[in-house]
PDB file of C-alpha atoms in Angstrom:
ATOM      1  CA  MET A   1      52.365-164.939 -65.300  1.00 79.00           C
ATOM      2  CA  GLU A   2      54.410-163.343 -62.333  1.00 78.00           C
ATOM      3  CA  LYS A   3      54.910-166.850 -60.948  1.00 85.00           C
ATOM      4  CA  LEU A   4      56.148-168.120 -64.273  1.00 88.00           C
ATOM      5  CA  SER A   5      58.532-165.150 -64.843  1.00 86.00           C
ATOM      6  CA  GLN A   6      60.001-165.708 -61.088  1.00 87.00           C
ATOM      7  CA  ASN A   7      60.520-169.454 -62.063  1.00 89.00           C
ATOM      8  CA  ILE A   8      62.388-168.452 -65.174  1.00 88.00           C
ATOM      9  CA  ALA A   9      64.474-166.025 -63.216  1.00 87.00           C
ATOM     10  CA  TYR A  10      65.237-168.545 -60.584  1.00 88.00           C
ATOM     11  CA  ARG A  11      66.235-171.343 -63.013  1.00 88.00           C
ATOM     12  CA  VAL A  12      68.546-168.809 -65.026  1.00 86.00           C
ATOM     13  CA  VAL A  13      70.400-167.209 -62.086  1.00 86.00           C
ATOM     14  CA  THR A  14      70.909-170.876 -60.526  1.00 87.00           C
ATOM     15  CA  GLU A  15      72.460-172.132 -63.568  1.00 83.00           C
ATOM     16  CA  LEU A  16      74.600-169.189 -64.404  1.00 83.00           C
ATOM     17  CA  ASP A  17      75.241-168.223 -60.734  1.00 80.00           C
ATOM     18  CA  LEU A  18      74.170-164.939 -60.698  1.00 82.00           C
ATOM     19  CA  ASP A  19      73.175-162.488 -57.920  1.00 84.00           C
ATOM     20  CA  LYS A  20      69.838-161.146 -56.106  1.00 83.00           C
ATOM     21  CA  ASP A  21      69.944-158.018 -58.610  1.00 85.00           C
ATOM     22  CA  ASN A  22      70.086-159.962 -61.675  1.00 86.00           C
ATOM     23  CA  ARG A  23      67.439-162.169 -60.651  1.00 88.00           C
ATOM     24  CA  GLU A  24      64.881-159.307 -60.000  1.00 89.00           C
ATOM     25  CA  VAL A  25      65.888-157.848 -63.436  1.00 91.00           C
ATOM     26  CA  ILE A  26      65.441-161.320 -65.447  1.00 91.00           C
ATOM     27  CA  ALA A  27      62.178-161.777 -63.767  1.00 91.00           C
ATOM     28  CA  TYR A  28      61.168-158.287 -64.651  1.00 90.00           C
ATOM     29  CA  GLY A  29      62.296-158.567 -68.305  1.00 90.00           C
ATOM     30  CA  ALA A  30      60.464-162.188 -68.557  1.00 91.00           C
ATOM     31  CA  PHE A  31      57.316-160.900 -67.109  1.00 90.00           C
ATOM     32  CA  ALA A  32      57.347-157.951 -69.612  1.00 89.00           C
ATOM     33  CA  ILE A  33      57.963-160.443 -72.455  1.00 91.00           C
ATOM     34  CA  LEU A  34      55.385-162.985 -71.245  1.00 91.00           C
ATOM     35  CA  GLN A  35      52.584-160.056 -70.666  1.00 89.00           C
ATOM     36  CA  MET A  36      53.337-158.608 -74.372  1.00 90.00           C
ATOM     37  CA  LEU A  37      53.149-162.242 -75.945  1.00 91.00           C
ATOM     38  CA  LEU A  38      49.923-163.182 -74.169  1.00 91.00           C
ATOM     39  CA  SER A  39      48.344-159.869 -75.004  1.00 91.00           C
ATOM     40  CA  ILE A  40      49.283-160.244 -78.793  1.00 93.00           C
ATOM     41  CA  ILE A  41      48.179-163.918 -78.768  1.00 94.00           C
ATOM     42  CA  LEU A  42      44.725-163.091 -76.938  1.00 94.00           C
ATOM     43  CA  VAL A  43      44.138-160.139 -79.262  1.00 94.00           C
ATOM     44  CA  THR A  44      44.860-162.279 -82.357  1.00 96.00           C
ATOM     45  CA  ILE A  45      42.655-165.008 -81.342  1.00 96.00           C
ATOM     46  CA  ILE A  46      39.723-163.071 -80.404  1.00 95.00           C
ATOM     47  CA  GLY A  47      40.107-160.660 -82.947  1.00 95.00           C
ATOM     48  CA  TYR A  48      39.896-163.728 -85.525  1.00 95.00           C
ATOM     49  CA  LEU A  49      36.701-164.806 -83.878  1.00 95.00           C
ATOM     50  CA  PHE A  50      34.953-161.304 -84.580  1.00 94.00           C
ATOM     51  CA  ASN A  51      36.996-161.000 -87.833  1.00 93.00           C
ATOM     52  CA  VAL A  52      39.017-157.979 -87.069  1.00 94.00           C
ATOM     53  CA  VAL A  53      42.607-159.355 -86.397  1.00 95.00           C
ATOM     54  CA  VAL A  54      44.335-156.714 -88.168  1.00 95.00           C
ATOM     55  CA  GLN A  55      42.380-153.799 -86.889  1.00 94.00           C
ATOM     56  CA  ALA A  56      42.613-155.018 -83.114  1.00 95.00           C
ATOM     57  CA  LEU A  57      46.559-155.459 -83.810  1.00 95.00           C
ATOM     58  CA  ILE A  58      46.798-152.016 -85.308  1.00 95.00           C
ATOM     59  CA  ILE A  59      45.117-150.729 -82.260  1.00 95.00           C
ATOM     60  CA  SER A  60      46.869-152.627 -79.853  1.00 94.00           C
ATOM     61  CA  PHE A  61      50.531-151.724 -81.148  1.00 94.00           C
ATOM     62  CA  THR A  62      49.279-147.942 -81.729  1.00 95.00           C
ATOM     63  CA  ALA A  63      48.343-147.547 -78.167  1.00 93.00           C
ATOM     64  CA  SER A  64      51.068-149.280 -76.613  1.00 92.00           C
ATOM     65  CA  ILE A  65      53.846-147.840 -78.488  1.00 92.00           C
ATOM     66  CA  LEU A  66      52.454-144.461 -77.699  1.00 93.00           C
ATOM     67  CA  ARG A  67      51.884-145.446 -74.047  1.00 90.00           C
ATOM     68  CA  LYS A  68      55.589-146.355 -73.769  1.00 88.00           C
ATOM     69  CA  CYS A  69      56.323-142.798 -73.581  1.00 88.00           C
ATOM     70  CA  SER A  70      52.965-141.204 -72.467  1.00 89.00           C
ATOM     71  CA  GLY A  71      52.171-143.639 -69.771  1.00 86.00           C
ATOM     72  CA  GLY A  72      48.573-143.554 -68.271  1.00 84.00           C
ATOM     73  CA  ALA A  73      45.994-145.201 -65.808  1.00 82.00           C
ATOM     74  CA  HIS A  74      46.545-148.450 -64.519  1.00 81.00           C
ATOM     75  CA  SER A  75      45.224-151.666 -63.240  1.00 81.00           C
ATOM     76  CA  SER A  76      46.404-153.157 -60.230  1.00 81.00           C
ATOM     77  CA  SER A  77      46.383-156.749 -61.580  1.00 82.00           C
ATOM     78  CA  PRO A  78      48.214-158.358 -64.480  1.00 81.00           C
ATOM     79  CA  ARG A  79      45.289-160.431 -65.403  1.00 83.00           C
ATOM     80  CA  VAL A  80      42.792-157.376 -65.220  1.00 84.00           C
ATOM     81  CA  CYS A  81      45.145-155.856 -67.708  1.00 84.00           C
ATOM     82  CA  VAL A  82      45.388-158.369 -70.076  1.00 86.00           C
ATOM     83  CA  VAL A  83      41.391-158.630 -70.032  1.00 88.00           C
ATOM     84  CA  VAL A  84      40.700-155.000 -70.119  1.00 89.00           C
ATOM     85  CA  GLY A  85      43.233-154.554 -72.781  1.00 90.00           C
ATOM     86  CA  THR A  86      41.823-157.444 -74.904  1.00 92.00           C
ATOM     87  CA  ILE A  87      38.269-156.295 -74.566  1.00 93.00           C
ATOM     88  CA  ILE A  88      39.453-152.565 -75.403  1.00 92.00           C
ATOM     89  CA  CYS A  89      41.209-153.503 -78.601  1.00 93.00           C
ATOM     90  CA  ILE A  90      38.467-155.714 -79.730  1.00 95.00           C
ATOM     91  CA  GLY A  91      35.717-153.412 -78.848  1.00 95.00           C
ATOM     92  CA  LEU A  92      37.672-150.393 -80.553  1.00 95.00           C
ATOM     93  CA  ALA A  93      38.483-152.705 -83.608  1.00 95.00           C
ATOM     94  CA  VAL A  94      34.882-153.685 -84.253  1.00 95.00           C
ATOM     95  CA  THR A  95      33.742-149.884 -83.627  1.00 93.00           C
ATOM     96  CA  ALA A  96      36.339-148.590 -86.204  1.00 93.00           C
ATOM     97  CA  THR A  97      35.225-151.184 -88.889  1.00 92.00           C
ATOM     98  CA  ILE A  98      31.579-150.176 -88.516  1.00 92.00           C
ATOM     99  CA  LEU A  99      32.515-146.440 -88.291  1.00 89.00           C
ATOM    100  CA  CYS A 100      34.440-146.426 -91.452  1.00 87.00           C
ATOM    101  CA  SER A 101      31.612-147.704 -93.377  1.00 86.00           C
ATOM    102  CA  LEU A 102      29.258-145.307 -91.881  1.00 89.00           C
ATOM    103  CA  ILE A 103      30.936-141.855 -92.230  1.00 89.00           C
ATOM    104  CA  SER A 104      32.300-140.252 -95.462  1.00 89.00           C
ATOM    105  CA  PHE A 105      35.981-139.538 -96.411  1.00 89.00           C
ATOM    106  CA  LYS A 106      35.537-135.918 -95.793  1.00 91.00           C
ATOM    107  CA  THR A 107      34.264-136.506 -92.270  1.00 92.00           C
ATOM    108  CA  LEU A 108      36.778-138.950 -91.478  1.00 92.00           C
ATOM    109  CA  ILE A 109      39.466-136.369 -92.108  1.00 93.00           C
ATOM    110  CA  LEU A 110      38.000-133.627 -90.049  1.00 95.00           C
ATOM    111  CA  ILE A 111      37.484-136.357 -87.079  1.00 94.00           C
ATOM    112  CA  GLY A 112      41.135-137.107 -87.658  1.00 94.00           C
ATOM    113  CA  SER A 113      42.268-133.661 -87.500  1.00 95.00           C
ATOM    114  CA  ALA A 114      40.191-133.117 -84.335  1.00 96.00           C
ATOM    115  CA  ILE A 115      41.692-136.219 -82.831  1.00 96.00           C
ATOM    116  CA  PHE A 116      45.415-135.250 -83.496  1.00 96.00           C
ATOM    117  CA  MET A 117      44.768-131.604 -82.188  1.00 96.00           C
ATOM    118  CA  ILE A 118      43.193-133.024 -78.753  1.00 95.00           C
ATOM    119  CA  ALA A 119      46.079-135.664 -78.722  1.00 95.00           C
ATOM    120  CA  PHE A 120      48.982-133.230 -79.183  1.00 95.00           C
ATOM    121  CA  TYR A 121      47.412-130.817 -76.472  1.00 95.00           C
ATOM    122  CA  ALA A 122      46.785-133.517 -73.994  1.00 94.00           C
ATOM    123  CA  ILE A 123      50.242-135.112 -74.258  1.00 93.00           C
ATOM    124  CA  TYR A 124      51.551-131.635 -74.038  1.00 92.00           C
ATOM    125  CA  LYS A 125      49.700-130.689 -71.085  1.00 91.00           C
ATOM    126  CA  LEU A 126      49.722-134.240 -69.144  1.00 90.00           C
ATOM    127  CA  ALA A 127      52.460-136.696 -70.497  1.00 82.00           C
ATOM    128  CA  PRO A 128      54.195-138.607 -68.967  1.00 89.00           C
ATOM    129  CA  VAL A 129      51.540-140.134 -66.562  1.00 87.00           C
ATOM    130  CA  ASP A 130      53.320-142.182 -63.951  1.00 85.00           C
ATOM    131  CA  SER A 131      52.023-144.996 -61.575  1.00 81.00           C
ATOM    132  CA  PRO A 132      52.812-145.687 -57.797  1.00 80.00           C
ATOM    133  CA  SER A 133      55.002-148.589 -59.172  1.00 78.00           C
ATOM    134  CA  LYS A 134      57.225-146.550 -61.472  1.00 80.00           C
ATOM    135  CA  PRO A 135      57.115-143.141 -60.364  1.00 82.00           C
ATOM    136  CA  ILE A 136      58.719-140.742 -63.055  1.00 83.00           C
ATOM    137  CA  LYS A 137      60.354-137.786 -60.822  1.00 83.00           C
ATOM    138  CA  LYS A 138      63.437-136.730 -62.839  1.00 85.00           C
ATOM    139  CA  ILE A 139      62.900-133.558 -64.715  1.00 89.00           C
ATOM    140  CA  GLU A 140      65.187-134.695 -67.474  1.00 89.00           C
ATOM    141  CA  ASN A 141      63.119-138.168 -67.940  1.00 87.00           C
ATOM    142  CA  ILE A 142      59.654-136.291 -67.681  1.00 90.00           C
ATOM    143  CA  LYS A 143      61.078-133.910 -70.830  1.00 91.00           C
ATOM    144  CA  ARG A 144      62.385-136.858 -72.482  1.00 90.00           C
ATOM    145  CA  MET A 145      59.422-138.912 -72.327  1.00 90.00           C
ATOM    146  CA  LYS A 146      57.157-135.870 -73.433  1.00 92.00           C
ATOM    147  CA  ARG A 147      59.332-135.332 -76.454  1.00 93.00           C
ATOM    148  CA  GLY A 148      59.275-138.979 -77.175  1.00 93.00           C
ATOM    149  CA  SER A 149      55.232-138.856 -76.859  1.00 94.00           C
ATOM    150  CA  VAL A 150      55.278-135.928 -79.352  1.00 95.00           C
ATOM    151  CA  LEU A 151      57.597-137.543 -81.658  1.00 95.00           C
ATOM    152  CA  ILE A 152      55.570-140.960 -81.756  1.00 95.00           C
ATOM    153  CA  LEU A 153      52.397-138.753 -82.316  1.00 95.00           C
ATOM    154  CA  SER A 154      53.936-137.120 -85.086  1.00 96.00           C
ATOM    155  CA  VAL A 155      54.872-140.452 -86.925  1.00 97.00           C
ATOM    156  CA  TYR A 156      51.429-141.479 -86.542  1.00 96.00           C
ATOM    157  CA  LEU A 157      50.339-138.131 -88.100  1.00 96.00           C
ATOM    158  CA  ILE A 158      52.417-138.786 -91.231  1.00 96.00           C
ATOM    159  CA  ILE A 159      51.390-142.445 -91.527  1.00 96.00           C
ATOM    160  CA  ALA A 160      47.643-141.150 -91.304  1.00 95.00           C
ATOM    161  CA  VAL A 161      48.361-138.725 -94.323  1.00 95.00           C
ATOM    162  CA  ILE A 162      50.159-141.221 -96.099  1.00 95.00           C
ATOM    163  CA  ASN A 163      47.316-143.599 -95.908  1.00 93.00           C
ATOM    164  CA  MET A 164      44.916-141.111 -96.848  1.00 92.00           C
ATOM    165  CA  MET A 165      46.879-140.278 -99.790  1.00 94.00           C
ATOM    166  CA  LEU A 166      47.141-143.747-100.718  1.00 94.00           C
ATOM    167  CA  TYR A 167      43.344-144.245-100.320  1.00 93.00           C
ATOM    168  CA  ILE A 168      42.748-141.085-102.719  1.00 92.00           C
ATOM    169  CA  CYS A 169      45.073-142.693-105.312  1.00 93.00           C
ATOM    170  CA  LEU A 170      44.158-146.197-105.301  1.00 91.00           C
ATOM    171  CA  GLY A 171      40.821-146.355-103.527  1.00 86.00           C
ATOM    172  CA  TYR A 172      41.427-149.189-101.491  1.00 89.00           C
ATOM    173  CA  ASN A 173      39.075-149.127 -98.286  1.00 88.00           C
ATOM    174  CA  LYS A 174      41.482-151.033 -96.106  1.00 90.00           C
ATOM    175  CA  PHE A 175      43.537-147.859 -95.814  1.00 91.00           C
ATOM    176  CA  LEU A 176      40.827-145.675 -94.468  1.00 91.00           C
ATOM    177  CA  ILE A 177      39.993-148.531 -91.892  1.00 92.00           C
ATOM    178  CA  CYS A 178      43.651-148.445 -91.011  1.00 93.00           C
ATOM    179  CA  THR A 179      43.422-144.875 -90.553  1.00 94.00           C
ATOM    180  CA  THR A 180      40.187-145.119 -88.384  1.00 94.00           C
ATOM    181  CA  CYS A 181      42.054-147.559 -85.921  1.00 94.00           C
ATOM    182  CA  MET A 182      44.974-145.504 -85.311  1.00 95.00           C
ATOM    183  CA  TYR A 183      42.505-142.647 -84.442  1.00 95.00           C
ATOM    184  CA  VAL A 184      40.413-144.743 -81.947  1.00 95.00           C
ATOM    185  CA  ALA A 185      43.862-146.123 -80.742  1.00 95.00           C
ATOM    186  CA  ILE A 186      45.339-142.562 -80.214  1.00 96.00           C
ATOM    187  CA  LEU A 187      41.803-141.315 -78.829  1.00 95.00           C
ATOM    188  CA  TRP A 188      41.589-144.317 -76.203  1.00 94.00           C
ATOM    189  CA  GLN A 189      45.416-143.641 -74.996  1.00 93.00           C
ATOM    190  CA  VAL A 190      44.759-139.952 -74.801  1.00 94.00           C
ATOM    191  CA  PHE A 191      41.824-140.611 -72.400  1.00 94.00           C
ATOM    192  CA  THR A 192      43.927-142.793 -70.436  1.00 92.00           C
ATOM    193  CA  LEU A 193      45.792-139.759 -69.526  1.00 92.00           C
ATOM    194  CA  THR A 194      43.206-137.877 -67.900  1.00 92.00           C
ATOM    195  CA  SER A 195      41.857-138.243 -64.265  1.00 91.00           C
ATOM    196  CA  PHE A 196      38.693-139.095 -65.421  1.00 92.00           C
ATOM    197  CA  ALA A 197      40.143-142.414 -66.971  1.00 90.00           C
ATOM    198  CA  HIS A 198      41.780-142.949 -63.656  1.00 89.00           C
ATOM    199  CA  ILE A 199      38.367-143.146 -61.832  1.00 92.00           C
ATOM    200  CA  VAL A 200      36.995-145.238 -64.818  1.00 91.00           C
ATOM    201  CA  LEU A 201      39.664-147.897 -64.809  1.00 88.00           C
ATOM    202  CA  THR A 202      39.587-148.001 -60.955  1.00 88.00           C
ATOM    203  CA  LYS A 203      36.029-149.183 -60.940  1.00 90.00           C
ATOM    204  CA  ILE A 204      36.737-151.509 -63.886  1.00 89.00           C
ATOM    205  CA  ASP A 205      39.838-152.924 -61.955  1.00 86.00           C
ATOM    206  CA  ALA A 206      37.479-153.453 -58.931  1.00 88.00           C
ATOM    207  CA  PHE A 207      34.737-155.107 -60.757  1.00 88.00           C
ATOM    208  CA  PHE A 208      37.058-157.604 -62.445  1.00 86.00           C
ATOM    209  CA  ILE A 209      39.157-158.192 -59.281  1.00 85.00           C
ATOM    210  CA  ASN A 210      35.762-158.949 -57.728  1.00 84.00           C
ATOM    211  CA  ILE A 211      34.962-161.438 -60.418  1.00 82.00           C
ATOM    212  CA  PHE A 212      38.334-163.295 -60.143  1.00 77.00           C
ATOM    213  CA  PHE A 213      38.325-163.158 -56.516  1.00 71.00           C
ATOM    214  CA  ARG A 214      34.913-164.750 -56.350  1.00 72.00           C
ATOM    215  CA  LYS A 215      35.867-167.612 -58.835  1.00 64.00           C
ATOM    216  CA  GLU A 216      39.081-168.406 -57.062  1.00 64.00           C
ATOM    217  CA  GLY A 217      37.631-167.992 -53.470  1.00 58.00           C
ATOM    218  CA  ILE A 218      41.266-166.825 -52.374  1.00 48.00           C
ATOM    219  CA  ARG A 219      43.804-164.358 -53.836  1.00 47.00           C
TER     220      ARG A 219
ATOM    221  CA  MET B   1      73.452-181.104 -73.916  1.00 68.00           C
ATOM    222  CA  LYS B   2      74.518-179.247 -70.707  1.00 68.00           C
ATOM    223  CA  ARG B   3      76.737-176.751 -72.839  1.00 72.00           C
ATOM    224  CA  PHE B   4      73.726-176.295 -75.117  1.00 76.00           C
ATOM    225  CA  SER B   5      71.298-175.813 -71.951  1.00 81.00           C
ATOM    226  CA  LYS B   6      73.910-173.387 -70.464  1.00 82.00           C
ATOM    227  CA  LYS B   7      73.900-171.103 -73.728  1.00 87.00           C
ATOM    228  CA  LEU B   8      70.238-170.905 -73.497  1.00 88.00           C
ATOM    229  CA  PHE B   9      70.165-169.828 -70.167  1.00 87.00           C
ATOM    230  CA  ALA B  10      72.765-167.147 -71.024  1.00 89.00           C
ATOM    231  CA  LEU B  11      70.710-166.345 -73.962  1.00 91.00           C
ATOM    232  CA  THR B  12      67.453-165.916 -71.911  1.00 90.00           C
ATOM    233  CA  ALA B  13      69.457-163.632 -69.350  1.00 90.00           C
ATOM    234  CA  ILE B  14      70.500-161.395 -72.060  1.00 92.00           C
ATOM    235  CA  ILE B  15      67.090-161.088 -73.727  1.00 93.00           C
ATOM    236  CA  THR B  16      65.419-160.693 -70.449  1.00 91.00           C
ATOM    237  CA  THR B  17      67.904-158.151 -69.105  1.00 91.00           C
ATOM    238  CA  PHE B  18      67.778-156.100 -72.487  1.00 91.00           C
ATOM    239  CA  VAL B  19      63.918-155.761 -72.334  1.00 90.00           C
ATOM    240  CA  ALA B  20      63.895-155.076 -68.573  1.00 89.00           C
ATOM    241  CA  ALA B  21      66.330-152.133 -69.346  1.00 87.00           C
ATOM    242  CA  THR B  22      64.182-150.926 -72.098  1.00 86.00           C
ATOM    243  CA  VAL B  23      61.056-151.083 -70.244  1.00 85.00           C
ATOM    244  CA  ALA B  24      62.864-149.288 -67.403  1.00 82.00           C
ATOM    245  CA  SER B  25      63.450-146.399 -69.724  1.00 81.00           C
ATOM    246  CA  SER B  26      59.819-145.868 -70.623  1.00 80.00           C
ATOM    247  CA  ALA B  27      56.677-144.963 -68.786  1.00 77.00           C
ATOM    248  CA  CYS B  28      54.814-147.979 -69.001  1.00 75.00           C
ATOM    249  CA  MET B  29      55.360-151.762 -69.704  1.00 72.00           C
ATOM    250  CA  TRP B  30      52.439-152.873 -72.191  1.00 72.00           C
ATOM    251  CA  TYR B  31      48.644-152.079 -71.743  1.00 70.00           C
ATOM    252  CA  ILE B  32      47.463-151.026 -68.258  1.00 70.00           C
ATOM    253  CA  TYR B  33      49.534-153.035 -65.830  1.00 75.00           C
ATOM    254  CA  GLN B  34      53.066-151.929 -64.198  1.00 77.00           C
ATOM    255  CA  PRO B  35      54.744-154.269 -61.966  1.00 77.00           C
ATOM    256  CA  GLU B  36      56.909-153.097 -59.178  1.00 79.00           C
ATOM    257  CA  GLU B  37      60.556-151.930 -60.627  1.00 80.00           C
ATOM    258  CA  PRO B  38      63.694-153.590 -59.568  1.00 81.00           C
ATOM    259  CA  GLU B  39      65.684-151.531 -57.380  1.00 79.00           C
ATOM    260  CA  CYS B  40      68.605-151.503 -59.282  1.00 79.00           C
ATOM    261  CA  LEU B  41      66.580-150.048 -62.367  1.00 77.00           C
ATOM    262  CA  ARG B  42      64.822-147.492 -60.541  1.00 75.00           C
ATOM    263  CA  GLU B  43      65.729-143.774 -61.156  1.00 67.00           C
ATOM    264  CA  LYS B  44      67.632-142.292 -58.432  1.00 64.00           C
TER     265      LYS B  44
END
């Protein structure tokens, strides 16, 4: 993926006669687009196999949009990122679907309230969590991202409340499933903000890198 | 054909630069991987 984005940048810069800075920016943007597309395509395909396409996409978008402002634990390779991200989305989608059929509406409201309270507190305390590749040092940027995270979480809360009201009015189970998916996605994203998640993800990262390393022989 | 491909490259440059600028103003790219940010987009 990195090679492909570098190739795209090289072609564009050569054709348009641009400088080195432009090349780096274009490669960075191309990489972001490719990574996003690959993640969405993989989640859709594997979600289809498990019959949880919509649920998995809701989880993927809910966690990723919140992550844009809150940050979180990182993986050291784009390949591991896509693999782990897809596994998490599908796993959480299956869990949310099962959970929804097992627990009552009232319990779901209680769990949801607890998740939102934990999420608001964790984001207030921890966000934004930066990475060595993209450190966030400016106080104004930290404040802007914290505000952004709270705003996104508030929008999620409103969507969850509307969903619950729609379920009460119309009785469609899909509203409950959609809300449960949002709950698990928020919980996962908030978990990645903690130092424990950093330890867990480092171990998962090492495990997958070991697999890819063994498979390829070189790296 | 050449004019068309030039326009296509220009469009690619615009879209990728816009995405890069958007990603640069956020804490993370997508999922759990964050590549090294270009020097000119880093906060100073």
